[in-house]
Coordinates of C-alpha atoms and ligand atoms in Angstrom, one line a residue:
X15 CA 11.4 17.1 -60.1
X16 CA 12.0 14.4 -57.0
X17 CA 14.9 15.9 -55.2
X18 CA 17.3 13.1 -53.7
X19 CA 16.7 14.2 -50.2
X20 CA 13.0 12.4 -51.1
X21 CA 14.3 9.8 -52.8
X22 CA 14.7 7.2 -50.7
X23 CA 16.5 6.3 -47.4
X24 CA 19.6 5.2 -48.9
X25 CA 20.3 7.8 -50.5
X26 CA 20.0 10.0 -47.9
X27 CA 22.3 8.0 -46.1
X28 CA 24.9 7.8 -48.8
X29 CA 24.8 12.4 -49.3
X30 CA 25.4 12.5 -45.6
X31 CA 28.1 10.0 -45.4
X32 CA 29.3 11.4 -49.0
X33 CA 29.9 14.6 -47.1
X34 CA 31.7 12.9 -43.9
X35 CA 34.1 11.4 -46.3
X36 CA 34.6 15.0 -48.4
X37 CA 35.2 16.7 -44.9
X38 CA 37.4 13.8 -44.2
X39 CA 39.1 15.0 -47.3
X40 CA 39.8 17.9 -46.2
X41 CA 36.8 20.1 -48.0
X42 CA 35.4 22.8 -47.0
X43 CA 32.6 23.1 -49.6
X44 CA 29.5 25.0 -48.4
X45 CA 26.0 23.6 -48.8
X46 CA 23.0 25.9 -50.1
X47 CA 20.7 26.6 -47.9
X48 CA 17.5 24.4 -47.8
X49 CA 15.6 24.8 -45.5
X50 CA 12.4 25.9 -47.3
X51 CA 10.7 28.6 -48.7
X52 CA 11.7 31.2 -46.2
X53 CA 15.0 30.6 -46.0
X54 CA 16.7 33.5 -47.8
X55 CA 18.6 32.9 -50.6
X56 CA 22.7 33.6 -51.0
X57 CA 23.8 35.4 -54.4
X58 CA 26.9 35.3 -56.0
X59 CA 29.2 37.4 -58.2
X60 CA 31.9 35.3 -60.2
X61 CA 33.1 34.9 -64.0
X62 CA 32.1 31.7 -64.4
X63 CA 29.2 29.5 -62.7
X64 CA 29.6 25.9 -62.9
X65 CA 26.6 23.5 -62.8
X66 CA 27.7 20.0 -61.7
X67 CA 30.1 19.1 -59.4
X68 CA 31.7 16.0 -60.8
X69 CA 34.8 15.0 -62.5
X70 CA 33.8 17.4 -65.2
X71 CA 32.8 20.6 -63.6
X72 CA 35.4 20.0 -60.7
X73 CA 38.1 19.9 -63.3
X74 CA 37.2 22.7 -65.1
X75 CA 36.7 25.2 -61.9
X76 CA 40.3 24.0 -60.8
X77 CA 42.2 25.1 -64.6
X78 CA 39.7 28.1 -64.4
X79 CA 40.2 29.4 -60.7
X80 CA 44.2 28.3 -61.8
X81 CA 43.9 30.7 -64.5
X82 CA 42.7 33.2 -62.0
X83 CA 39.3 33.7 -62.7
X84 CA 36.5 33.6 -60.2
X85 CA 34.0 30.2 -60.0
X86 CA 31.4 29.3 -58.5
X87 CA 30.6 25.3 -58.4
X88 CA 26.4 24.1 -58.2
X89 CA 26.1 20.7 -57.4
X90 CA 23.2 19.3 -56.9
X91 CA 23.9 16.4 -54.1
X92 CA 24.9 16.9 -51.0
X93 CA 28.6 15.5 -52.3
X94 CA 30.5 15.7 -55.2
X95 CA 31.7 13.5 -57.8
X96 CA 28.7 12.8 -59.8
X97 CA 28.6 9.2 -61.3
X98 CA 31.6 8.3 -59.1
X99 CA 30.6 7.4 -55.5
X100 CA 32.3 6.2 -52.8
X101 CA 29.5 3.1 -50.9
X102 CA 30.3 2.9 -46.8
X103 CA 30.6 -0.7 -45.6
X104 CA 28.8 -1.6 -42.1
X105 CA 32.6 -3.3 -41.3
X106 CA 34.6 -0.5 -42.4
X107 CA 36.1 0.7 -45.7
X108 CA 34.5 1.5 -48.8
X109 CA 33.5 0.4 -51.9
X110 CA 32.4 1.7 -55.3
X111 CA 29.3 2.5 -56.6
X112 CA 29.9 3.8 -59.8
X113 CA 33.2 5.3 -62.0
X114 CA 36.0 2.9 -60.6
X115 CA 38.6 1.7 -63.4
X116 CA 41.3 3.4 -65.2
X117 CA 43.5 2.3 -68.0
X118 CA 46.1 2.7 -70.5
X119 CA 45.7 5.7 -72.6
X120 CA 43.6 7.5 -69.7
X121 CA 46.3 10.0 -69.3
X122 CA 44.1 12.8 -68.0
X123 CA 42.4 11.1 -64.9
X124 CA 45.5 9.3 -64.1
X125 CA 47.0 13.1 -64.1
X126 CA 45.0 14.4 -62.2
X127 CA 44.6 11.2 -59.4
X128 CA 48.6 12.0 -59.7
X129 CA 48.3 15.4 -59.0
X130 CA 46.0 15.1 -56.0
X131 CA 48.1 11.8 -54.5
X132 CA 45.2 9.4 -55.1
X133 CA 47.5 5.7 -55.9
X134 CA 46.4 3.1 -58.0
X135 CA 46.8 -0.7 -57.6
X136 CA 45.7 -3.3 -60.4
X137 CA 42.9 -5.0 -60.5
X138 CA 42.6 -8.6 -59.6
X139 CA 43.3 -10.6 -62.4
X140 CA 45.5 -13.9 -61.0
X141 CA 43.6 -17.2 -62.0
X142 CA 40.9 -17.8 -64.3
X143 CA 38.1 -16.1 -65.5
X144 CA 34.8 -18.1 -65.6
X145 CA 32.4 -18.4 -68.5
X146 CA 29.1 -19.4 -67.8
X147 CA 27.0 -20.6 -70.4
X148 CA 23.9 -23.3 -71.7
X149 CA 24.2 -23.5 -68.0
X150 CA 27.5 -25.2 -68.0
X151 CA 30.4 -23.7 -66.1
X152 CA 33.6 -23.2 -67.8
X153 CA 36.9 -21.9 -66.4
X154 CA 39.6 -20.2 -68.5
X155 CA 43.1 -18.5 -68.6
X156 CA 43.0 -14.8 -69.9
X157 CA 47.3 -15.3 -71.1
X158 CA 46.5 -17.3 -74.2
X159 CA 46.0 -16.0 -77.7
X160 CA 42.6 -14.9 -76.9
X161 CA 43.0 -12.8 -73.8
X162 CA 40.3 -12.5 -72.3
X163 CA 37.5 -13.4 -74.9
X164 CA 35.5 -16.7 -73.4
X165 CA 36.1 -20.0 -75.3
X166 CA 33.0 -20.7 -77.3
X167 CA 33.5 -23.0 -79.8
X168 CA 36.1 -22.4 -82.8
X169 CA 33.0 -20.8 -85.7
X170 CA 32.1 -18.6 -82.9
X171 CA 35.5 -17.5 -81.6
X172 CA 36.4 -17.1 -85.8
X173 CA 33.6 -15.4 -86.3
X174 CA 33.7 -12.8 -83.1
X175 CA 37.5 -12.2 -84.4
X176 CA 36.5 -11.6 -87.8
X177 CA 33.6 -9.1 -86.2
X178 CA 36.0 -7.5 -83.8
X179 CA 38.3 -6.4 -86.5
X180 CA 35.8 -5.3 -89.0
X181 CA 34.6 -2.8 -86.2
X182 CA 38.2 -1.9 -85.2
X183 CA 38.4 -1.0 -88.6
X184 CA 35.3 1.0 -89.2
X185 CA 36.3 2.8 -86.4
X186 CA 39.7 3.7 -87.7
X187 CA 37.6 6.0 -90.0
X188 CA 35.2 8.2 -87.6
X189 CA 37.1 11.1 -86.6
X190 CA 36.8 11.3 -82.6
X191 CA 36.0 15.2 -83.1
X192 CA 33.2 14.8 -85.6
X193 CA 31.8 11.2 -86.1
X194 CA 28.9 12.4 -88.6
X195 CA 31.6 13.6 -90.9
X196 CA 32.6 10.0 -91.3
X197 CA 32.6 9.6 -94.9
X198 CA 30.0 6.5 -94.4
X199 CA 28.5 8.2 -91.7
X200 CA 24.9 8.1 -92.9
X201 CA 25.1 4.5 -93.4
X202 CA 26.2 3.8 -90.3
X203 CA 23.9 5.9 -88.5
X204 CA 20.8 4.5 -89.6
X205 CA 21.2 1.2 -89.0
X206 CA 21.3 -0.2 -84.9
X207 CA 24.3 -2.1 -83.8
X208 CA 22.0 -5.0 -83.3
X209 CA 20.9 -4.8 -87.1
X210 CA 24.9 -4.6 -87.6
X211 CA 25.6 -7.5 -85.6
X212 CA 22.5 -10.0 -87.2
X213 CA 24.4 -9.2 -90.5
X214 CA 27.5 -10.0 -89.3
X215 CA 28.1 -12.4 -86.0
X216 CA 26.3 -14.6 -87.9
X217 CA 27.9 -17.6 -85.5
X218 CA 25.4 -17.4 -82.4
X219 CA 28.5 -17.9 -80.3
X220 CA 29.8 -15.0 -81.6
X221 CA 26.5 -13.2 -81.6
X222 CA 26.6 -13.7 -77.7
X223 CA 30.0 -12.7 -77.4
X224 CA 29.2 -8.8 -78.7
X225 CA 26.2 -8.6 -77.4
X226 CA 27.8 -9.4 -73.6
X227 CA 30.7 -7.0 -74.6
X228 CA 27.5 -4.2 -75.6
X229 CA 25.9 -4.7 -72.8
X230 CA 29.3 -4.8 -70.6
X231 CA 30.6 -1.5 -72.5
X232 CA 26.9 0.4 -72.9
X233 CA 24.7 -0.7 -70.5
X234 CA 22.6 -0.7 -73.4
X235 CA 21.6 -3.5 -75.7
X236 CA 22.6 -3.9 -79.2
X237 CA 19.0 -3.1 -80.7
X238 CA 19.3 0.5 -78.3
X239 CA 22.7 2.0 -80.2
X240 CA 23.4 3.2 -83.2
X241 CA 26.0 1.6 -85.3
X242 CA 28.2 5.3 -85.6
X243 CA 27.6 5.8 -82.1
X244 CA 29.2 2.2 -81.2
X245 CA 32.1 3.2 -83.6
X246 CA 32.4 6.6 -82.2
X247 CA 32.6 4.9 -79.0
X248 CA 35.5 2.4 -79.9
X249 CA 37.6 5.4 -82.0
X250 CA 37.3 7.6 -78.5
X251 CA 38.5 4.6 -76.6
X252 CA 42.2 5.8 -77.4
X253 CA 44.2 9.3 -77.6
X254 CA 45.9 11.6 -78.8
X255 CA 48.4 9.3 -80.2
X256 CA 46.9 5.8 -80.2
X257 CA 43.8 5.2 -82.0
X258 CA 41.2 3.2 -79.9
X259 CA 39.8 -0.3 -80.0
X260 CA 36.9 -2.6 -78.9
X261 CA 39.8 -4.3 -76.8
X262 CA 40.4 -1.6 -74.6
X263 CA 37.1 -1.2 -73.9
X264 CA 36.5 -5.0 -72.8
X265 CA 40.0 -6.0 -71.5
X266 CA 41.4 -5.6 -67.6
X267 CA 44.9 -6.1 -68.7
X268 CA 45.8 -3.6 -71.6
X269 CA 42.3 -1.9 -71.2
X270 CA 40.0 -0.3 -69.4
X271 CA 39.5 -2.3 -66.4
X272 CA 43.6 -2.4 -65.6
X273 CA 43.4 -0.2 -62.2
X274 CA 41.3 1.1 -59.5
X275 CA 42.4 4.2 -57.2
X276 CA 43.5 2.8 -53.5
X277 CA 40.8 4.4 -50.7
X278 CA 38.3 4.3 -53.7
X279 CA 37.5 6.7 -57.4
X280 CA 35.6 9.3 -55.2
X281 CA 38.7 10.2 -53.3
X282 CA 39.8 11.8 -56.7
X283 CA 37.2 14.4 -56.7
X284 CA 36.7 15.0 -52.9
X285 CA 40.6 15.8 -52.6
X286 CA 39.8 18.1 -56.2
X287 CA 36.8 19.7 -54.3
X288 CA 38.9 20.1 -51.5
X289 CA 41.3 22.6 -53.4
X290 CA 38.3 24.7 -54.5
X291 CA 36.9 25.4 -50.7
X292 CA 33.6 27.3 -51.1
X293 CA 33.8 27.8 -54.7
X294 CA 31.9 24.4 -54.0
X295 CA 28.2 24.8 -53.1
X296 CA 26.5 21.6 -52.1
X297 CA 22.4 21.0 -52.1
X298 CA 22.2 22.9 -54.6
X299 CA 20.4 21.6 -57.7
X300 CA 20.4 24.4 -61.0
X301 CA 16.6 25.2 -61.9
X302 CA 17.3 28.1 -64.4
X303 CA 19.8 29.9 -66.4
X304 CA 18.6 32.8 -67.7
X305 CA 20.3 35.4 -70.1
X306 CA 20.4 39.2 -69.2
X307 CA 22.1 41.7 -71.0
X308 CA 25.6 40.5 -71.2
X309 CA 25.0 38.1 -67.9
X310 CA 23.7 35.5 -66.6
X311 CA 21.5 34.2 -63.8
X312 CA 22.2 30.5 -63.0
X313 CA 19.3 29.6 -59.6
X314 CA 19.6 26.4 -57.4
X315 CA 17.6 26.0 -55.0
X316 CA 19.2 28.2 -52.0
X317 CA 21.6 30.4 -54.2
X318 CA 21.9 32.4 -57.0
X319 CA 25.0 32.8 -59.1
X320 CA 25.9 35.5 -61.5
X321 CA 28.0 35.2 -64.1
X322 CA 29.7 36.2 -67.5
X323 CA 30.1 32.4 -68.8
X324 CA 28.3 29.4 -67.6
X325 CA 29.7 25.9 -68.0
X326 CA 27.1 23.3 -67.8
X327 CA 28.9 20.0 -66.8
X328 CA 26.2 17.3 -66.2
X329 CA 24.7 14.7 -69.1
X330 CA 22.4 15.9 -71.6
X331 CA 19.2 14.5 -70.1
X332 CA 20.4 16.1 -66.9
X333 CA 20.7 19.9 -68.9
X334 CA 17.7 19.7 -70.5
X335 CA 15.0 19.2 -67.2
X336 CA 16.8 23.5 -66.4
X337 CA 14.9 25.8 -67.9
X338 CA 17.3 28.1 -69.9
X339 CA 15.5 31.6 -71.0
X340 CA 16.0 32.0 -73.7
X341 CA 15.2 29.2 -74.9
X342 CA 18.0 26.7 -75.9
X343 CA 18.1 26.7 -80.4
X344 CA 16.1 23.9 -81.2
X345 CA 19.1 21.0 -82.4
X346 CA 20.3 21.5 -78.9
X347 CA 17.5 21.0 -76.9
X348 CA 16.1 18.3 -79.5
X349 CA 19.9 16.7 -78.7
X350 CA 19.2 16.7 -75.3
X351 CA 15.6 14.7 -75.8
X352 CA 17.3 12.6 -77.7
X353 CA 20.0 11.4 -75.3
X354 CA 19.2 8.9 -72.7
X355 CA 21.5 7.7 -70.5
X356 CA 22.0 3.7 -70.5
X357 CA 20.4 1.4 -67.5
X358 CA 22.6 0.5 -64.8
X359 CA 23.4 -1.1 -61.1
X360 CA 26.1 -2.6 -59.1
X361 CA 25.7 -4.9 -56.9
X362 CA 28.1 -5.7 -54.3
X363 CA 28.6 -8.1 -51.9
X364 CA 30.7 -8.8 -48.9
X365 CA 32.6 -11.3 -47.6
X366 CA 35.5 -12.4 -44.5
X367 CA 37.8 -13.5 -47.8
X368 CA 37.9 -13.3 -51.1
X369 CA 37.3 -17.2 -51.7
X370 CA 36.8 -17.6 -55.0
X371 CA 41.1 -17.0 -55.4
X372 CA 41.4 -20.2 -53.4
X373 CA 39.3 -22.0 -56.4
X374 CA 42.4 -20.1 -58.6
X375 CA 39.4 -17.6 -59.9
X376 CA 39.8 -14.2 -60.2
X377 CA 36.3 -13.3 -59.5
X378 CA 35.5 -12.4 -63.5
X379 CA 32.6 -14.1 -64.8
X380 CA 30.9 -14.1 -68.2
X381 CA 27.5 -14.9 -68.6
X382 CA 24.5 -15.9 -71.1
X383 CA 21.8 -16.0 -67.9
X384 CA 20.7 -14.0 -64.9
X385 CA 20.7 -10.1 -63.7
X386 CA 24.2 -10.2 -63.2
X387 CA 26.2 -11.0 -66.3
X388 CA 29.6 -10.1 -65.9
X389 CA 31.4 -9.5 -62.4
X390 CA 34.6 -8.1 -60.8
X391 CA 36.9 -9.2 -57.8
X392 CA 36.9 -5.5 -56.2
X393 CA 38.2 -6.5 -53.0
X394 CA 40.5 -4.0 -51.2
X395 CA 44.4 -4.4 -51.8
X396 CA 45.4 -5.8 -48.9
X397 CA 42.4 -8.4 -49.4
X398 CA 41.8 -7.9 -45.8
X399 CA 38.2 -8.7 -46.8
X400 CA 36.5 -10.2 -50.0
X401 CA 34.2 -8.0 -52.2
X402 CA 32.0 -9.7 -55.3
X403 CA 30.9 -6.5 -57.5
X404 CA 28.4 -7.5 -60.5
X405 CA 26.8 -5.0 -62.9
X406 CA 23.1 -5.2 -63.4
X407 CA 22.7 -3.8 -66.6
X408 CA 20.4 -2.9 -69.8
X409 CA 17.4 -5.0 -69.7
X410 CA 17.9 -6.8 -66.6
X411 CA 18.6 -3.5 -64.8
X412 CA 14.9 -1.6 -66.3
X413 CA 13.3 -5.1 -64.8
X414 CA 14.6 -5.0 -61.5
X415 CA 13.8 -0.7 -61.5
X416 CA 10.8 -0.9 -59.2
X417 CA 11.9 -3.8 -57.1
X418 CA 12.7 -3.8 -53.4
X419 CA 16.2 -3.7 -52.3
X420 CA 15.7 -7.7 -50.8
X421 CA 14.5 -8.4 -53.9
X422 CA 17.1 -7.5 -56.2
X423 CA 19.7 -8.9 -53.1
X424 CA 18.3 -12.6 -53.8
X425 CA 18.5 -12.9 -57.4
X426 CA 22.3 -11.3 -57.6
X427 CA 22.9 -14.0 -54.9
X428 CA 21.5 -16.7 -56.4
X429 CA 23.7 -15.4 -59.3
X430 CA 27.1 -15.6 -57.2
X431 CA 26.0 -18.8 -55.5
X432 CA 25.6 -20.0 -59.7
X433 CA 29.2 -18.8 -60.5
X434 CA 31.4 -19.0 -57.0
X435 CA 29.4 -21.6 -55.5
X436 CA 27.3 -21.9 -51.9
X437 CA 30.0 -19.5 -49.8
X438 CA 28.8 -16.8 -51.9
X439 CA 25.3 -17.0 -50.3
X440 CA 26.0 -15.2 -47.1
X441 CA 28.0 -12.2 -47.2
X442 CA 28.9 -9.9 -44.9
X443 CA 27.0 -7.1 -46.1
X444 CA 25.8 -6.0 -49.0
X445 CA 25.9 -2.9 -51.1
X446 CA 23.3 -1.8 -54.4
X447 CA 23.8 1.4 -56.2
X448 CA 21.0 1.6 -59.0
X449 CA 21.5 4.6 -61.1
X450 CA 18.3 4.8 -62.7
X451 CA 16.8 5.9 -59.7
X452 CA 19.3 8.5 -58.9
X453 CA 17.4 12.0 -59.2
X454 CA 20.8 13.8 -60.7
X455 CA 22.2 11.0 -63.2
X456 CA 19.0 9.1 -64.6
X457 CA 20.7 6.2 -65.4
X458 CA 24.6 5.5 -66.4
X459 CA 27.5 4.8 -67.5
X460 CA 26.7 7.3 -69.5
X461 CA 24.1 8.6 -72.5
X462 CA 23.5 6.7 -75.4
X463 CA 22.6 7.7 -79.0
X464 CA 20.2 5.6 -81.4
X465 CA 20.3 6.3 -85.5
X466 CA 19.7 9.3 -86.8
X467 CA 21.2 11.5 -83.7
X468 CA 24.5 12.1 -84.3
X469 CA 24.2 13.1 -88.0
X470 CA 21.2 14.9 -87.2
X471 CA 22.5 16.7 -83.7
X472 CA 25.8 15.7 -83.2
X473 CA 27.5 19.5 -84.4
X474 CA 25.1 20.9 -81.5
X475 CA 27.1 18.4 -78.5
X476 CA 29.9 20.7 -77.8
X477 CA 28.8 24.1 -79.9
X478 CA 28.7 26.8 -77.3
X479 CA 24.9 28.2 -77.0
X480 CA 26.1 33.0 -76.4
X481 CA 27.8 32.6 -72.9
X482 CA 26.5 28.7 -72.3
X483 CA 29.4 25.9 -72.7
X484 CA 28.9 22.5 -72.6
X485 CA 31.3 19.8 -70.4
X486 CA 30.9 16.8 -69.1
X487 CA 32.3 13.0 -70.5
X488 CA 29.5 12.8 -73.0
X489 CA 31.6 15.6 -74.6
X490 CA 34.6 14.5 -74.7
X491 CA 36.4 13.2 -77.7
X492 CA 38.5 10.5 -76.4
X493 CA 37.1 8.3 -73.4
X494 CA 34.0 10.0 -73.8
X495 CA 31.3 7.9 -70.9
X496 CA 34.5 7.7 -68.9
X497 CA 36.0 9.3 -66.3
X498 CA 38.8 10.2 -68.5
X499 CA 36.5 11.5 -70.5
X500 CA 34.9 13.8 -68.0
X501 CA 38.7 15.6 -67.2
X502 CA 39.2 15.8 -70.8
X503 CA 35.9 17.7 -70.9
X504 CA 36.6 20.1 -68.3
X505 CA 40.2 21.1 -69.2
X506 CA 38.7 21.3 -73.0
X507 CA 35.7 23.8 -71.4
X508 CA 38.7 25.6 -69.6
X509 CA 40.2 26.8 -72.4
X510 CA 36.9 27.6 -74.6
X511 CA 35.9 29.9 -71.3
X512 CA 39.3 31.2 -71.0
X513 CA 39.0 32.2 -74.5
X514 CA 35.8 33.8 -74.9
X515 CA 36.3 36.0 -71.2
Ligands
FAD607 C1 27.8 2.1 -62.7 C2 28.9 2.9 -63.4 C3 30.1 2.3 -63.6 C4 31.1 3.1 -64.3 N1 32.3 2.6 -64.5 C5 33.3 3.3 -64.9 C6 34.7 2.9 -64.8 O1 34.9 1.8 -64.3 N2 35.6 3.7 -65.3 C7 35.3 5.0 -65.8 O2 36.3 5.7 -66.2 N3 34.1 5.4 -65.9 C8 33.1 4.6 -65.4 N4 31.8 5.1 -65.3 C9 31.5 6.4 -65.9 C10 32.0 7.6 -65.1 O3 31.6 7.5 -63.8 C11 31.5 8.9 -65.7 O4 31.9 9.0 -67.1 C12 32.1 10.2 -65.1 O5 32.1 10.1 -63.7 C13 31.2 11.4 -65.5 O6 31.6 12.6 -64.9 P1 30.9 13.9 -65.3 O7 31.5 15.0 -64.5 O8 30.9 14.1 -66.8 O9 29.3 13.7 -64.9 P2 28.7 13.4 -63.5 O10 29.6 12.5 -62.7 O11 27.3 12.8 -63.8 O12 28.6 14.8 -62.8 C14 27.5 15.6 -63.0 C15 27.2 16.3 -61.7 O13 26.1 17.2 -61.9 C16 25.2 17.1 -60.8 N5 23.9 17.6 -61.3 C17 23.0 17.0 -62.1 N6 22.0 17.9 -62.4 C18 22.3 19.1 -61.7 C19 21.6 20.3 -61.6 N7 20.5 20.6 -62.2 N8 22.2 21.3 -60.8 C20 23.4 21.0 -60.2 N9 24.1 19.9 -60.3 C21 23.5 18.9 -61.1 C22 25.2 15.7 -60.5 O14 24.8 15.5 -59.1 C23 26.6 15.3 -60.7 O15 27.4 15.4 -59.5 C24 30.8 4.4 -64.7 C25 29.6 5.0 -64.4 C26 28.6 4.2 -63.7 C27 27.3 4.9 -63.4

């Protein structure tokens, strides 16, 4: 397995500045020792080891160490936080390479940003968004009747609302805890959201309306999902009390994209990381868990943890390249092959202002064409400088895989130059964060399940495997692929360890 250290340059760049900014967080986590073969390796004696140190595993050492038991933390970078990543810029500041909005009904990750003094400010959303389409440039106010769904023409926009409510509804009936107990559930799990959608979006304007919000939500296209997966999805986009709904997921008032966390997401688990010292051991990627007698052996490269209970808090493609002796029962390892995580990027570029107000934009694009089909205005509060963020996703994200950073930089300009006009062809700077080639996440948002692999696998996500529990967003019944999802996981992992010790 290519560590990240071999990666590439970048990256190398972004674990050593990842760990500036956690020391500049106060942490004090240690880092595994590397050096080679003939460094010797540390061991450890705790109650519970955890592998991953993002939102997830962070969250679950804190309720566990609060609970007084004894943790130790693996994470493989050489930071923490997983899938949410603070990106220097050359002129100062940072911005956000992965994980950055929260929104109503995300009550755990706003608890916890809460807790740890993280603020959060609301995402720029004064002026119009832009729909780009047929190549034609259209401008529009998100405080009509339709929010913030683009105006194609009136069969489309009928059609979409038809579409929108019929999955609403569908959803209403998957329970968040058990989707492939939905009394439909077999129907809707062996059909693809794509073979859905033909049936149904008949309108093409309406066809292009979901597939943008698929691609937007997934980072997957339609023909990649299963139907009960995409209704899973919209059910867990809710919680306790408030059922969810495909407009959460898409909106930035109301919805997901509402806020962003002032000094950037990755403050939230540096300060977290911060609390737990040395329980935190960095560089220190989990090769095997093995079983013996009543304990466990959980080896990284550098250190060895021993332990009554292991939590294993990364995504399911991630758990299945450790080698677990014994093995793993077969549905949850053939769960594991059969969860790929979703293609993704972000592209961000830098500006002296955020110019695109001035044409009474808010930065927020929607488009049919190009590698960049939906951006954000992610500038700073105080919009002391101007920051274009675009997501690269799905398709257009597995094309652009092997290409060279200048390469990729051109056609995302050539994007923003399309939608904000000539200014947008110089930045600043300019930041790319492509997930797929990250050696610890494989991809992102987050994994994604075809037909047939929630009713087959589904009862083996969160099913505790002797002393091995499972966390991590993926398994998390509300906001699951969020970062809500990933605190929901860890407190729920908490308690199951708690309970079983
Ligand atoms: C581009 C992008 C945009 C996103 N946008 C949003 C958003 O706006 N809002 C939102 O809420 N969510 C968003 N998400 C999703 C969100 O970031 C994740 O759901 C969340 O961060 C997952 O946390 P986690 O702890 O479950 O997993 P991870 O963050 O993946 O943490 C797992 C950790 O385990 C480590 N690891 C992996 N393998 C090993 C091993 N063998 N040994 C030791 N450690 C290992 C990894 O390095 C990582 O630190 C986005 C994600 C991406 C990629």
């Amino acid at each position: 397995m290519a560590s990240e250290r071999q990666h590439s340059p970048g990256m190398s760049r972004r674990a050593l500045l990842g760990r500036t900014a956690a020391a500049a967080a106060g942490a004090t986590a240690l880092t595994a020792t590397t050096a080679g073969p003939a460094a010797a390796a540390t061991t450890r004696d705790v109650d519970v080891a955890i592998v991953g140190g993002g939102l997830a595993g962070l969250t679950a050492a804190r309720d566990l160490v609060a609970a007084g038991r004894t943790v130790a933390v693996l994470e493989a970078r050489g930071r923490v936080g997983g899938r949410v990543v603070n990106l220097p810029l050359a002129g100062g500041g940072v911005t956000e390479g992965g994980g950055e909005f929260i929104g109503p009904t995300q009550d755990r990750i706003k608890a916890l940003a809460d807790s740890l003094g993280v603020a959060t400010f609301a995402t720029y959303n004064t002026g119009k968004n832009l729909l780009y389409k047929d190549g034609k440039k259209t401008p529009y106010a998100t405080d009509g009747l339709l929010g913030s769904v683009p105006p194609v023409d009136v069969a489309g926009l009928a059609n979409a609302a038809i579409v929108q409510a019929s999955l609403d509804d569908m959803a209403k009936q998957v329970p968040v805890d058990a989707p492939w107990t939905a009394a439909k559930a077999a129907e809707w799990d062996k059909q693809t959201f794509e073979s859905w959608l033909n049936a149904n979006a008949v309108v093409p304007s309406a066809k292009f309306l979901l597939d943008v919000a698929c691609t937007s939500i997934f980072s997957a296209e339609p023909r990649e999902l299963s139907l009960l997966f995409v209704l899973f999805y919209i059910a867990a986009a809710g919680n306790e009390s408030t059922p969810g709904t495909l407009e959460r997921l898409t909106e930035t008032a109301g919805g997901a994209q509402e806020l962003r966390f002032v000094g950037g997401s990755q403050l939230v688990p540096q300060k977290l990381a911060a609390t737990l010292g040395d329980r935190v051991v960095l560089n220190a990627p989990v090769r095997t868990i093995t079983r013996s007698g009543g304990r466990y052996a959980v080896t990284a490269d550098g250190v060895t943890v021993t332990a009554r209970r292991v939590v294993v808090a990364v995504p399911p493609p991630l758990a299945a390249r450790i080698t677990y002796d014994p093995l793993l029962p077969a549905a949850r390892d053939q769960l594991t092959q059969r969860l790929p995580m979703a293609s993704v990027g972000k592209a961000i570029a830098i500006y002296d202002t955020p110019f695109w107000r001035a044409d009474g934009l808010n930065g927020q694009v929607v488009s049919d064409t190009g590698v960049i089909s939906s951006t954000f205005d992610n500038s700073p509060p105080d919009a002391s400088y101007g920051a274009l963020m675009g997501f690269i996703e799905a398709d257009e994200a597995r094309k652009l895989d092997a290409a060279g950073e200048a390469e990729v930089r051109a056609a995302v300009l050539k994007d923003y130059v399309t939608y904000f006009g000539e200014k947008a062809a110089s930045p600043t700077s300019f930041v790319l964060q492509r997930w797929n080639n990250e050696a610890y996440t494989r991809g992102g948002p987050v994994s994604i399940a075809a037909p047939g692999v929630l009713t087959q696998y589904g009862p083996a996500l969160r099913e505790p495997v002797g002393g091995i529990h499972w966390a991590g967003t993926e398994t998390s019944v509300h906001w699951m692929g969020f970062m809500d999802g990933a605190v929901r996981s860890g407190e729920r992992v908490a308690k199951e360890v708690l309970a079983a010790l």
